[in-house]
XYZ file of C-alpha atoms in Angstrom:
256
model
C -17.240 4.093 10.336
C -18.843 4.035 6.913
C -15.798 2.739 5.063
C -15.038 -0.575 3.361
C -11.550 -1.904 2.669
C -10.729 -4.664 0.180
C -7.237 -6.147 0.110
C -6.270 -7.543 -3.295
C -2.748 -8.578 -2.225
C 0.609 -6.854 -1.769
C -0.057 -3.106 -1.314
C -3.163 -3.080 -3.520
C -6.329 -2.071 -1.681
C -9.671 -0.532 -2.519
C -10.975 1.981 0.000
C -14.646 2.796 -0.534
C -15.966 5.762 1.428
C -18.895 8.112 0.800
C -19.702 6.399 -2.491
C -16.183 6.927 -3.853
C -13.662 4.179 -4.656
C -9.948 4.800 -4.180
C -7.393 2.181 -5.286
C -3.844 1.968 -3.937
C -0.665 0.817 -5.712
C -2.378 -1.513 -8.214
C -0.460 -4.674 -9.109
C -2.549 -7.045 -11.217
C -0.070 -9.636 -12.499
C 0.942 -13.182 -11.693
C 4.613 -12.461 -12.256
C 6.773 -9.337 -12.027
C 10.405 -9.809 -13.066
C 11.817 -12.325 -10.545
C 8.701 -12.259 -8.369
C 5.868 -14.770 -8.603
C 2.455 -14.453 -7.028
C 2.401 -17.374 -4.627
C -0.895 -16.716 -2.888
C -4.241 -15.410 -4.115
C -5.614 -15.149 -7.625
C -4.769 -12.199 -9.824
C -7.358 -9.542 -8.908
C -10.507 -9.588 -11.058
C -11.524 -6.753 -13.403
C -13.615 -5.138 -10.673
C -10.417 -4.371 -8.778
C -9.446 -1.863 -11.470
C -12.697 0.081 -11.076
C -11.855 3.255 -9.168
C -12.568 6.959 -9.071
C -8.949 7.639 -8.178
C -5.727 5.676 -7.876
C -2.986 6.510 -5.381
C 0.610 5.520 -6.092
C 2.896 5.721 -3.094
C 6.277 5.598 -4.863
C 7.940 4.672 -8.122
C 9.185 1.126 -7.452
C 7.778 -1.172 -10.114
C 5.774 -3.271 -7.637
C 3.894 -0.090 -6.669
C 3.918 1.916 -9.889
C 3.279 -0.869 -12.408
C 2.501 0.399 -15.893
C 0.642 -2.674 -17.264
C -1.613 -2.662 -14.205
C -2.286 1.069 -14.539
C -3.181 0.439 -18.191
C -6.205 -1.564 -16.959
C -7.786 1.579 -15.522
C -10.576 3.338 -17.372
C -9.388 6.279 -19.489
C -9.638 9.535 -17.605
C -9.238 7.949 -14.150
C -7.507 10.300 -11.718
C -3.992 9.080 -10.886
C -2.247 10.680 -7.912
C 1.520 10.134 -7.987
C 4.608 11.545 -6.257
C 6.068 14.726 -7.679
C 8.447 14.013 -10.561
C 6.831 10.714 -11.517
C 6.063 11.662 -15.111
C 9.619 12.829 -15.646
C 11.024 9.625 -14.163
C 8.479 7.363 -15.942
C 7.460 9.155 -19.179
C 5.224 6.259 -20.270
C 2.756 7.352 -17.585
C 1.609 10.153 -19.824
C 0.590 7.722 -22.574
C -1.973 5.827 -20.464
C -4.839 8.277 -20.961
C -5.179 9.008 -17.247
C -5.587 12.341 -15.455
C -2.334 12.672 -13.554
C -1.779 14.821 -10.484
C 1.695 14.995 -8.949
C 1.853 15.724 -5.229
C 4.285 16.258 -2.371
C 3.624 15.802 1.351
C 0.946 18.210 2.532
C -0.854 18.464 -0.816
C -4.579 17.709 -0.845
C -6.662 16.374 -3.736
C -10.455 16.231 -3.906
C -12.029 13.007 -5.167
C -15.820 13.085 -5.081
C -16.736 13.756 -1.450
C -13.295 12.664 -0.264
C -10.138 14.587 0.480
C -6.844 12.799 -0.147
C -3.828 14.227 1.667
C -0.284 13.156 0.840
C 1.941 12.494 3.849
C 5.632 11.613 4.134
C 7.052 8.104 4.104
C 10.532 6.931 5.050
C 11.479 4.973 1.935
C 13.560 5.237 -1.230
C 11.117 6.714 -3.741
C 13.269 6.404 -6.876
C 12.418 4.417 -9.960
C 14.864 1.546 -9.512
C 17.360 0.215 -10.460
C 18.383 3.701 -11.578
C 16.963 7.141 -11.194
C 17.659 10.428 -9.412
C 16.239 10.988 -5.942
C 13.626 13.483 -7.113
C 10.373 11.725 -6.315
C 9.401 11.335 -2.667
C 7.846 8.207 -1.266
C 4.412 8.996 0.123
C 1.599 7.743 2.257
C -1.958 9.007 1.923
C -4.810 9.854 4.276
C -8.220 9.400 2.626
C -10.830 11.410 4.508
C -14.580 11.115 4.106
C -16.916 9.478 6.596
C -13.715 7.975 8.055
C -10.020 8.830 7.870
C -8.055 5.955 6.332
C -4.249 5.962 6.292
C -2.500 4.022 3.543
C 1.172 3.957 4.495
C 2.620 2.725 1.177
C 6.139 1.548 1.992
C 7.728 3.211 4.989
C 9.888 2.777 8.004
C 9.168 4.302 11.389
C 10.020 7.969 11.713
C 9.843 10.321 14.667
C 7.161 12.646 13.297
C 4.856 9.937 11.928
C 1.918 10.684 14.256
C 2.257 14.418 13.685
C 2.482 14.102 9.895
C -0.326 11.561 9.530
C -2.662 13.062 12.126
C -5.707 11.384 13.660
C -6.962 8.380 11.680
C -9.703 5.791 12.075
C -8.233 2.999 9.929
C -4.578 2.214 9.183
C -3.403 0.041 6.280
C 0.149 -0.797 7.312
C 2.873 -2.787 5.514
C 4.131 -5.625 7.696
C 6.450 -7.547 5.356
C 7.863 -7.584 1.862
C 8.521 -9.758 -1.156
C 11.768 -11.387 -0.100
C 13.578 -13.027 2.785
C 15.038 -9.764 4.105
C 13.629 -6.282 4.638
C 15.977 -3.390 3.993
C 15.983 0.125 5.389
C 12.735 2.026 5.067
C 10.351 -0.859 5.707
C 8.094 -1.999 8.510
C 8.127 -5.570 9.718
C 5.361 -6.909 11.956
C 6.948 -5.598 15.149
C 7.737 -2.131 13.849
C 4.286 -1.903 12.259
C 2.786 -2.586 15.687
C 4.932 0.213 17.108
C 3.553 2.500 14.404
C 0.063 1.384 15.360
C 0.681 2.327 18.973
C 1.849 5.775 17.900
C -1.008 6.398 15.449
C -3.811 5.017 17.619
C -6.466 4.253 14.972
C -9.642 2.376 15.807
C -8.902 -0.400 13.292
C -5.979 -1.679 11.242
C -5.323 -4.069 8.366
C -1.858 -5.506 7.607
C -0.798 -5.379 3.952
C 2.336 -5.820 1.817
C 3.024 -9.445 2.727
C 2.053 -12.972 1.756
C 1.578 -12.347 -1.970
C 4.795 -12.211 -4.021
C 8.037 -14.108 -3.457
C 11.223 -14.492 -5.535
C 11.248 -17.438 -7.908
C 13.468 -20.221 -6.596
C 13.424 -19.002 -2.989
C 10.286 -20.795 -1.820
C 12.180 -22.565 0.945
C 14.377 -19.650 2.024
C 12.982 -18.144 5.241
C 9.404 -19.062 4.254
C 8.087 -17.720 7.564
C 8.839 -14.235 6.237
C 6.192 -14.902 3.585
C 3.533 -16.668 5.653
C 3.683 -15.243 9.158
C 3.867 -11.406 9.164
C 0.090 -10.899 9.350
C -0.346 -13.134 12.383
C 2.802 -11.722 13.988
C 1.392 -8.223 13.545
C -1.819 -9.268 15.288
C 0.207 -10.654 18.182
C 2.447 -7.605 18.544
C -0.504 -5.231 18.174
C -2.368 -6.982 20.988
C 0.552 -6.162 23.260
C 1.472 -2.664 22.065
C -1.903 -1.294 20.923
C -4.606 -3.397 22.590
C -7.346 -0.847 21.940
C -6.958 -1.210 18.153
C -9.090 -3.779 16.328
C -6.752 -5.600 13.908
C -8.131 -7.657 11.038
C -6.100 -9.856 8.705
C -7.736 -10.300 5.299
C -7.558 -12.952 2.610
C -6.939 -11.824 -0.940
C -10.096 -10.190 -2.277
C -11.703 -10.106 1.171
C -13.669 -7.036 2.267
C -13.732 -5.468 5.707
C -16.023 -2.816 7.164
C -14.338 -1.450 10.287
C -16.778 -1.066 13.113
C -19.341 -3.438 11.583
C -19.751 -6.442 13.830
C -16.239 -6.331 15.275
């Protein structure tokens, strides 16, 4: 598989395939409201270099305006339908914005990016009408890479996502408790068993944590990646799972 994945922390990844760089849910800050980055340095300038940026939903830890402002003018930004109406400041960033719904495809260089459903509240919180869907994306070039965004398990996941080579799956969150529409390590392993990729990387854990709650259920911050590896070995033993440090790169299929 001629693809390289870099995890920058939280849900922020660079997927490089066929000479094209795609960035997911960029979050380039040390602090966001009540959240503090507890592990990993703030991503370096190179993390903001991308041919296209995919935003899975409108929550501020996934659609973060100051982080998007670090992108080069004219960068293609793929967002859920209704995003510019819900977040008008998006239109002032100088980016090329494409709004999509599940099933839509966007061409980026030699890649095809297909939006797929996610089971998650896609609104701009704390207020906002339910007009923007939460999405995942399948990036297809030399390999097919699934970025799940934020999602829970849903019955048609395998059908909607389709065959993939690499899965970037959320396995935790930014607080002691995960609400509806999220995957924890066990449910992420169940998703892995359903999807059946060749390789997987856990994301959306071990980066941000609420200020003042360092000692409240700290295992929910530190352990989801290793728990995912353990559950995946039982439920999807044929899948090669790799946990990454912040800023670490991974080439699935290369020396596994």
